Tab-separated table of C-alpha atoms in Angstrom:
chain	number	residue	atom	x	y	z
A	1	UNK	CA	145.528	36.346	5.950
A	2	UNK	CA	148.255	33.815	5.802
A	3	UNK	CA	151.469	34.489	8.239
A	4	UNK	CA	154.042	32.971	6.980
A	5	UNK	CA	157.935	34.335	7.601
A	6	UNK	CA	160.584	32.796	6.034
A	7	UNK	CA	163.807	32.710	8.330
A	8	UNK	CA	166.282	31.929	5.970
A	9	UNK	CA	168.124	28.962	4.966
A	10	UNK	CA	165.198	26.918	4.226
A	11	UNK	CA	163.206	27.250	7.281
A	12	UNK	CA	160.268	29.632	7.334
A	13	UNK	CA	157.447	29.589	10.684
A	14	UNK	CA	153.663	29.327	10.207
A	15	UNK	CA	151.460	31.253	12.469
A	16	UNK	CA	148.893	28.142	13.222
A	17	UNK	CA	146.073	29.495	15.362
A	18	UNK	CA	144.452	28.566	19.040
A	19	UNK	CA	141.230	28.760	19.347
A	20	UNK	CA	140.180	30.598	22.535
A	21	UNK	CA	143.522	30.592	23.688
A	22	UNK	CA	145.194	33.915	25.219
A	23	UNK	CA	148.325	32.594	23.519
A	24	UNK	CA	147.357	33.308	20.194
A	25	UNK	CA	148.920	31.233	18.256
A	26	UNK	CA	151.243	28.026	17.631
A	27	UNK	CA	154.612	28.823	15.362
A	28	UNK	CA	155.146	25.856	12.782
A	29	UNK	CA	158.624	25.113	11.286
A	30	UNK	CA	158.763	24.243	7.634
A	31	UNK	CA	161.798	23.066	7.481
A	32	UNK	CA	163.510	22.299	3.679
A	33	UNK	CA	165.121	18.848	3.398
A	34	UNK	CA	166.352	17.199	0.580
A	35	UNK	CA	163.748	14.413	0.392
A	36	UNK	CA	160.872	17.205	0.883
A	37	UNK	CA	160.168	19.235	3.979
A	38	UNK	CA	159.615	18.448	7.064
A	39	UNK	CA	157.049	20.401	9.828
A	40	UNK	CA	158.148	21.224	13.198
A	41	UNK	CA	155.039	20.740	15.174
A	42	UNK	CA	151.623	21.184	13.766
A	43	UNK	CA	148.774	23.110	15.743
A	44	UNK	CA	145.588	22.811	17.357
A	45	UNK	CA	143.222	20.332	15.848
A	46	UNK	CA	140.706	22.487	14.667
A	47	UNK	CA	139.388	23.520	11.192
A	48	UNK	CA	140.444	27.311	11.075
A	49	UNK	CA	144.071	26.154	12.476
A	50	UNK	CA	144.146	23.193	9.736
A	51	UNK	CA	143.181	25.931	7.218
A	52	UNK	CA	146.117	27.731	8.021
A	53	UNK	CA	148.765	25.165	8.141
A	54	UNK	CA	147.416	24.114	4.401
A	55	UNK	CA	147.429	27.774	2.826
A	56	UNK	CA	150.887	28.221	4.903
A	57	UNK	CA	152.618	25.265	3.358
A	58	UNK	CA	151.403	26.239	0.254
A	59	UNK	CA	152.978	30.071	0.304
A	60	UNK	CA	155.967	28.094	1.189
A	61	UNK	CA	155.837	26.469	-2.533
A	62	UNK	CA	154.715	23.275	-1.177
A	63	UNK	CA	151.008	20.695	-1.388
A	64	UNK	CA	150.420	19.690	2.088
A	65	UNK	CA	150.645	16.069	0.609
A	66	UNK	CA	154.028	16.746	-0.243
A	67	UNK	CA	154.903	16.886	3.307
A	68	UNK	CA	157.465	14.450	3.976
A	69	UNK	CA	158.123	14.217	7.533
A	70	UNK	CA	156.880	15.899	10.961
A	71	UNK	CA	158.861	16.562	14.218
A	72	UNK	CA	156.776	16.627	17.258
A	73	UNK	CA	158.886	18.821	19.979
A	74	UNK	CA	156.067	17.612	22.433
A	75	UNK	CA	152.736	15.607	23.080
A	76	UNK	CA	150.440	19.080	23.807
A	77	UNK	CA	147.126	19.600	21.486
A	78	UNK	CA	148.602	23.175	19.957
A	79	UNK	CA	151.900	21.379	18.697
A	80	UNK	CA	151.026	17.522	18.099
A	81	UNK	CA	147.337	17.799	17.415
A	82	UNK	CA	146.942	18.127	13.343
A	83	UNK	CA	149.383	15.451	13.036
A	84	UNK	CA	146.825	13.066	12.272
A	85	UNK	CA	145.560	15.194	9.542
A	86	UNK	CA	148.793	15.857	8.249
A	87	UNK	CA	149.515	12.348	8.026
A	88	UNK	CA	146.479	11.372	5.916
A	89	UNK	CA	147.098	14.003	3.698
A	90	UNK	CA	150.991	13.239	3.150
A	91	UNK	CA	151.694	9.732	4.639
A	92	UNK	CA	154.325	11.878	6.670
A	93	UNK	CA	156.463	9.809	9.038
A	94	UNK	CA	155.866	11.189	12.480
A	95	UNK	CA	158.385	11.551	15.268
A	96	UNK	CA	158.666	12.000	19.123
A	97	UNK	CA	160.410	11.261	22.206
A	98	UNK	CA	159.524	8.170	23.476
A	99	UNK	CA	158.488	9.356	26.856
A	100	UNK	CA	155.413	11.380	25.363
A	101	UNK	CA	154.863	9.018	22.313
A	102	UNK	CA	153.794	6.615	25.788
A	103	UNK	CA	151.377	9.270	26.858
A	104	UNK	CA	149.953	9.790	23.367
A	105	UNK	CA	149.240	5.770	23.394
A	106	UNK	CA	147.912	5.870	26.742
A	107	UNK	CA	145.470	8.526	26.181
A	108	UNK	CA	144.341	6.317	23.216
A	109	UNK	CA	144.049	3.480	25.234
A	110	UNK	CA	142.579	5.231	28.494
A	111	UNK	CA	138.594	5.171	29.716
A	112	UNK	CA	137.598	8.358	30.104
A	113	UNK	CA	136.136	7.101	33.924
A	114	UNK	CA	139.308	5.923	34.741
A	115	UNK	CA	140.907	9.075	34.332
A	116	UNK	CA	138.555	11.347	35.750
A	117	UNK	CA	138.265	8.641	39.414
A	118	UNK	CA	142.731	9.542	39.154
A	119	UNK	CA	141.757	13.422	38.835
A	120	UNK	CA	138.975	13.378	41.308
A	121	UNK	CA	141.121	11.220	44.347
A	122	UNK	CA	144.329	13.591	43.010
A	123	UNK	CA	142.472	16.992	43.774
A	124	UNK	CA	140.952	15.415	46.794
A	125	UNK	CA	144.254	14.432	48.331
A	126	UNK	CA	146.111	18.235	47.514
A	127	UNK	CA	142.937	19.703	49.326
A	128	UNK	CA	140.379	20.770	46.633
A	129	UNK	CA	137.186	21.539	47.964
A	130	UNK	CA	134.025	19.605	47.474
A	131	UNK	CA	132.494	22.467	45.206
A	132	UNK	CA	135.554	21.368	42.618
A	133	UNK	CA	135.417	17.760	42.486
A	134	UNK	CA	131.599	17.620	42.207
A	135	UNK	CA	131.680	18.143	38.461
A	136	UNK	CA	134.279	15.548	38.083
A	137	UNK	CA	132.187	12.890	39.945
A	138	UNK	CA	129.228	13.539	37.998
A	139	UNK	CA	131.068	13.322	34.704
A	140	UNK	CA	132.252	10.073	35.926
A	141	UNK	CA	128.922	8.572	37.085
A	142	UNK	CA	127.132	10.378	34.314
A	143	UNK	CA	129.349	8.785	31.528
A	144	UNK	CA	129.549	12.219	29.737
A	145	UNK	CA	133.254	12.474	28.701
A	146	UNK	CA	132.826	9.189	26.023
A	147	UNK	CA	136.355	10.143	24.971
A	148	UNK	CA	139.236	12.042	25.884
A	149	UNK	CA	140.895	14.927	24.175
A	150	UNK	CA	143.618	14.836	21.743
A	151	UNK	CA	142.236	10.949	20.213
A	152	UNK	CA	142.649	12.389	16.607
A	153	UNK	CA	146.513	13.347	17.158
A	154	UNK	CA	148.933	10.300	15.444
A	155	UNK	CA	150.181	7.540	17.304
A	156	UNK	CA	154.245	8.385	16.116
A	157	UNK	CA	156.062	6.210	14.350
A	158	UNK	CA	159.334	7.424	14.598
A	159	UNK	CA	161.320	7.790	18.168
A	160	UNK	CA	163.109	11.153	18.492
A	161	UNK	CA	166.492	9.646	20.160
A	162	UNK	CA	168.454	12.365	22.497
A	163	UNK	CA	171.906	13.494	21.426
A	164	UNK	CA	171.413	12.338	17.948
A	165	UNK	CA	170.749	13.407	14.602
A	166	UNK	CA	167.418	13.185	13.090
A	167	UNK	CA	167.369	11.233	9.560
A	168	UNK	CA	166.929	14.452	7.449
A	169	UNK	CA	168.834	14.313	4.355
A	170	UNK	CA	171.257	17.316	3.753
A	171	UNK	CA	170.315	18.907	7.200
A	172	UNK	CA	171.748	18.422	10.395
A	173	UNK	CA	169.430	19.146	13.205
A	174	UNK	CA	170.066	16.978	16.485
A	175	UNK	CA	167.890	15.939	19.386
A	176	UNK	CA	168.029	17.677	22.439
A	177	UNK	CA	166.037	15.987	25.500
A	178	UNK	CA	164.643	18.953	28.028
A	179	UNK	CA	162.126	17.527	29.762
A	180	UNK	CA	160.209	19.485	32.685
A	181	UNK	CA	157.356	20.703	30.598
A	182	UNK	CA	156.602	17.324	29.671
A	183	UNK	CA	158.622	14.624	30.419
A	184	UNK	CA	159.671	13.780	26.582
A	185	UNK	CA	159.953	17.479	25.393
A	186	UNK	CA	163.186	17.836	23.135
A	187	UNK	CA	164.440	20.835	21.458
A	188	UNK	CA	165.736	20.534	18.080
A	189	UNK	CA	169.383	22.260	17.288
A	190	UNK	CA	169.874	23.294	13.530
A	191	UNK	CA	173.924	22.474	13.263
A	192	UNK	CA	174.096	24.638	10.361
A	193	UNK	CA	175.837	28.689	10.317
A	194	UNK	CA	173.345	31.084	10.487
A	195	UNK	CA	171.791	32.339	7.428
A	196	UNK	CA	172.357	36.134	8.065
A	197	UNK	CA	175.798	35.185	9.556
A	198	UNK	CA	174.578	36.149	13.324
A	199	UNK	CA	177.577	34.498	15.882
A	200	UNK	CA	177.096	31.825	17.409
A	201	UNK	CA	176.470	27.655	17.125
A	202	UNK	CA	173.446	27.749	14.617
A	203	UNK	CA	169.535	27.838	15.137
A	204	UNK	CA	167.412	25.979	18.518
A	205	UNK	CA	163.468	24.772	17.536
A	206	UNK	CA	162.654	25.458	21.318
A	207	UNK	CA	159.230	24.213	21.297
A	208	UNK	CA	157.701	25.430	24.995
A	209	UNK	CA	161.331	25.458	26.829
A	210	UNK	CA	162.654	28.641	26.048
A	211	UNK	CA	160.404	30.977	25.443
A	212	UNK	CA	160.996	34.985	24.982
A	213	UNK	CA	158.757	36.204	27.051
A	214	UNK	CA	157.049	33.953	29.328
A	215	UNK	CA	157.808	30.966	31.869
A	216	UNK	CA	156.221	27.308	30.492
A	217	UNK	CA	153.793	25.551	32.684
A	218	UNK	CA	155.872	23.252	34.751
A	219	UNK	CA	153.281	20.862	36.011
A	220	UNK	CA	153.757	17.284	37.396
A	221	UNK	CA	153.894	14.577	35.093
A	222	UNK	CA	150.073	12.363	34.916
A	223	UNK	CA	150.045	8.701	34.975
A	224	UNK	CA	147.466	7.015	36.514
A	225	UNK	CA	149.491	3.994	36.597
A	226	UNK	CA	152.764	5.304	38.279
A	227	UNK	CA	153.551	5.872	41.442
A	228	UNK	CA	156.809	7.368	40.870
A	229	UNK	CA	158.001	10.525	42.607
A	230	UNK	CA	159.252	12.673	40.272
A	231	UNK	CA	160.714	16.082	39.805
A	232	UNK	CA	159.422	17.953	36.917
A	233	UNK	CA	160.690	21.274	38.143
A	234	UNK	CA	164.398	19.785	38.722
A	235	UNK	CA	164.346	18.288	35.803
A	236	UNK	CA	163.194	21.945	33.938
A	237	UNK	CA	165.722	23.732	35.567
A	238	UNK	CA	168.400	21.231	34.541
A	239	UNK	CA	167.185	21.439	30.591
A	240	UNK	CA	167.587	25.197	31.135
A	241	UNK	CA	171.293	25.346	32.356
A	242	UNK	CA	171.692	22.725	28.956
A	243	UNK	CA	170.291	24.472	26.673
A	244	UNK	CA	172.114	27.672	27.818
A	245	UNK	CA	175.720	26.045	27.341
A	246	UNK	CA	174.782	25.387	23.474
A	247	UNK	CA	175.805	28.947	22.532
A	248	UNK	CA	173.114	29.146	19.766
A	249	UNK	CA	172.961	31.920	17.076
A	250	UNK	CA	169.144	32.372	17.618
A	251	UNK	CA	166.079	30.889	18.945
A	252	UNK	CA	162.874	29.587	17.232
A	253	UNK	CA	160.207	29.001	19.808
A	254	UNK	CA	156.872	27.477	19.231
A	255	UNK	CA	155.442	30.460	20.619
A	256	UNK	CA	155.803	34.531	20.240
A	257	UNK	CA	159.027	35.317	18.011
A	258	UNK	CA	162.305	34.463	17.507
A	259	UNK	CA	165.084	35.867	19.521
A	260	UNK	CA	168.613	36.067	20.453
A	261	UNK	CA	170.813	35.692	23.729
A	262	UNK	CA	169.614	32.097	24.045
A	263	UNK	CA	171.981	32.005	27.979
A	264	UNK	CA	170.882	35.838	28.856
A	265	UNK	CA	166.931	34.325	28.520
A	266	UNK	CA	167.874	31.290	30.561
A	267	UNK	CA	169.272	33.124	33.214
A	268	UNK	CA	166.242	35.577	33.666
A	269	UNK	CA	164.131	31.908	33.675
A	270	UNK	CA	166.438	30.389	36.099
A	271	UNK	CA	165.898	33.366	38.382
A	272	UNK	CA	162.051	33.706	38.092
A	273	UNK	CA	162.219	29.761	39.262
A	274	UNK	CA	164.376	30.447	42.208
A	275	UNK	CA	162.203	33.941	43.144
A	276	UNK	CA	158.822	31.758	43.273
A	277	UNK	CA	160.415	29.080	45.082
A	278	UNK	CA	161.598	31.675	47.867
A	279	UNK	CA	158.638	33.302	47.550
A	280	UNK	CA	156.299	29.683	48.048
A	281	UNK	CA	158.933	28.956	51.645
A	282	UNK	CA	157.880	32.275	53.006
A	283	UNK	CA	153.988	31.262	52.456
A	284	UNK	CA	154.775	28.239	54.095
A	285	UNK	CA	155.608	29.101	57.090
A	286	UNK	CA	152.109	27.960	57.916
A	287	UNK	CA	151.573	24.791	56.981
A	288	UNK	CA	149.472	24.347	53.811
A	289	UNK	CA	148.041	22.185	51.190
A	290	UNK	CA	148.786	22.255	47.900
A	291	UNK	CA	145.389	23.791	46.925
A	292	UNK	CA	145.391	26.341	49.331
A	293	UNK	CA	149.249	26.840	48.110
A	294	UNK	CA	147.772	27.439	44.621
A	295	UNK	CA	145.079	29.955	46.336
A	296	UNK	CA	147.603	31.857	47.643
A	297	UNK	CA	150.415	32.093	44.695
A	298	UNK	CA	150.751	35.274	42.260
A	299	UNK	CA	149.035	34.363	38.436
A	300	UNK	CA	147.911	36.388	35.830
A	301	UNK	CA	144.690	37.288	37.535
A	302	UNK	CA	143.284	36.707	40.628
A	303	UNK	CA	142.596	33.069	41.535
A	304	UNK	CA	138.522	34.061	41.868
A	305	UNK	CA	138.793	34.755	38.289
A	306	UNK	CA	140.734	31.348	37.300
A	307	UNK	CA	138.455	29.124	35.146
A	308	UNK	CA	137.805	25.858	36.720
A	309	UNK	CA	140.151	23.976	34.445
A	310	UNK	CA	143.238	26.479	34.843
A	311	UNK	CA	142.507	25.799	38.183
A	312	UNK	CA	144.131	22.155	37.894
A	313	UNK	CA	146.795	23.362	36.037
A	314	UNK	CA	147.496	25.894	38.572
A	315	UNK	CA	147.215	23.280	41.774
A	316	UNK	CA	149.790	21.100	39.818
A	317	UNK	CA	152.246	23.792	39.351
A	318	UNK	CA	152.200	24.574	42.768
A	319	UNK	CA	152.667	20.755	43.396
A	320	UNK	CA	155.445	20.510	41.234
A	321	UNK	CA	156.903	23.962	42.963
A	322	UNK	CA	156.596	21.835	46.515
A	323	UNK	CA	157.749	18.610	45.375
A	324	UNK	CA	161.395	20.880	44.607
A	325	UNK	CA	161.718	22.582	47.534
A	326	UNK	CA	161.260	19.003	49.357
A	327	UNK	CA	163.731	17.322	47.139
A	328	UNK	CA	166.301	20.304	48.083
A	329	UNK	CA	165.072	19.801	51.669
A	330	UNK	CA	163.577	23.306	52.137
A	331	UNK	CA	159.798	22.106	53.412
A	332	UNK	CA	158.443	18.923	53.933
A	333	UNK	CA	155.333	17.184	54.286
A	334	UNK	CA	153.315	17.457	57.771
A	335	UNK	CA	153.397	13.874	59.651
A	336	UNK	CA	149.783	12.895	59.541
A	337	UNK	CA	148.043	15.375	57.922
A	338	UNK	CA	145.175	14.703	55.373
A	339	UNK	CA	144.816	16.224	53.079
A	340	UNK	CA	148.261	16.321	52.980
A	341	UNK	CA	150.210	19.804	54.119
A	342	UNK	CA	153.434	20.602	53.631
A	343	UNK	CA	156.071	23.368	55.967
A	344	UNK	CA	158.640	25.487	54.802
A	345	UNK	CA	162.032	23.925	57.529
């Protein structure tokens, strides 16, 4: 069955579905412009999902080929991942921040090999255990990953400038950069009074930021090719405190439902941060690596039952946790120590 809600003033949210995904389900913005409408993310890349984004745009009123433009809040398979097919079908323009537009390209542009060697020596220097990286090393002497993930999403051709309007014709909905989940995630703030008159400065398309009912993965930011030190979780945490000074009416999220209280949702993010960050300097009053870190830190089920791939999201949460609290000066990395540890001071 086709979920399709319409939200009023001539934006209505598709539910696009994840395969094998405890999430359930990507929300897609149809959003009514006056040269045609334009999507707000697309979904997974997969034929049930693109099934549902074709019968949803249809209950809408509109022929997927009548698609006029897509907005890509960020480079993940659930939101950018049928924009190739929506593309082809339309000849949509595309648009994204440049920051993930570059990882899009380099993914295209990336040997599997070389990717996997990065993983492999990354893992290795955190202090994953031989039984992990095995499969990683025989993938990459083995040649089995031919391609990466994600090679079908669209190379954008449209750059999704902070601070300023996007070209929609008789709508007014302006770029927001919050990076942290990725580091070209934007949110996507509907100037415009709410439809049912709710108080407050208009509608937020909050992608993965601000979600109503759980935290984003906050991750470090993958580049084989730089060296940079950077500070996902700062940078998060600063989005957050942004995004709660816009006073909006209501929120759209990519995820789950819409919601209110856009500042009072913040604040209970902004205090989960702070409560795992105290809660990682009491663990490390041993010295620890990253891995073990990642062992010993609460998730939604115990880390024996973590599938292997969660596990390397999980290791570079915890990474991105530690890389914080040294930035702020609360722990720092042992003198010497390989793989590399890291003390709560």
């Amino acid at each position: 069955m086709t979920q399709v809600t319409e939200h009023g003033g001539g934006v209505w949210s598709i539910k696009v579905p994840i395969p094998d995904n405890p999430l359930g389900h990507t929300l897609v913005h149809v959003l009514d412009t006056d040269r045609g409408p334009v999507l707000v993310d697309t979904g997974w890349d997969d034929p049930d999902a693109w099934d549902t984004l074709v019968a949803g745009v249809a209950a809408v009123g509109v022929d997927i080929a009548g698609i006029h433009g897509v907005v890509i809040t960020h480079h993940h398979p659930d939101h950018h991942g049928l924009s190739g097919q929506v593309r082809e079908a339309s000849g949509a323009w595309i648009a994204m921040h440049a920051a993930d537009t570059a990882i899009v390209r380099r993914t295209r542009e990336s040997e599997p090999g070389t990717w996997l060697s990065y993983l492999a020596a990354k893992l290795a220097a955190v202090g994953a255990p031989e039984e992990h990286l095995a499969p990683l090393r025989a993938a990459r002497t083995g040649g089995r990953m031919r391609t990466l993930p994600g090679l079908r999403a669209a190379l954008p051709d449209r750059e999704i400038v902070p601070g300023e309007l996007l070209d929609l014709a008789g709508r007014r909905l302006r770029a927001i950069w919050t990076p942290g989940h990725t580091p070209g995630h934007v949110c996507l703030h509907l100037e415009e009074d709410h439809p049912a008159g709710l108080p407050g400065r208009g509608r937020l398309f909050s992608g993965d930021h601000l979600l109503p009912g759980i935290s984003p993965h906050i991750g470090l930011y993958e580049d084989p090719d730089d060296a940079t030190v950077t500070d996902p979780l700062g940078d998060y945490l600063d989005s957050l405190e942004r995004i709660g000074r816009l006073g909006v009416a209501e929120v759209l999220p990519a995820h789950q439902h819409p919601f209110a209280d856009a500042a009072g949702r913040v604040g209970e993010l902004l205090d989960h941060h702070e409560e795992r960050l105290t809660g990682l300097l009491a663990l490390l009053a041993t010295p620890l690596t990253p891995w073990q870190l990642a062992e010993r830190m609460e998730w939604n089920r115990p880390w024996e039952q973590i599938p292997y791939g969660s596990r390397n999201i999980a290791v570079s949460e915890a990474e991105a946790h530690v890389r914080r609290l040294v930035k702020l000066g609360r722990a720092e990395a042992v003198p010497g120590s390989g793989p590399v540890t890291y003390v709560a001071v």
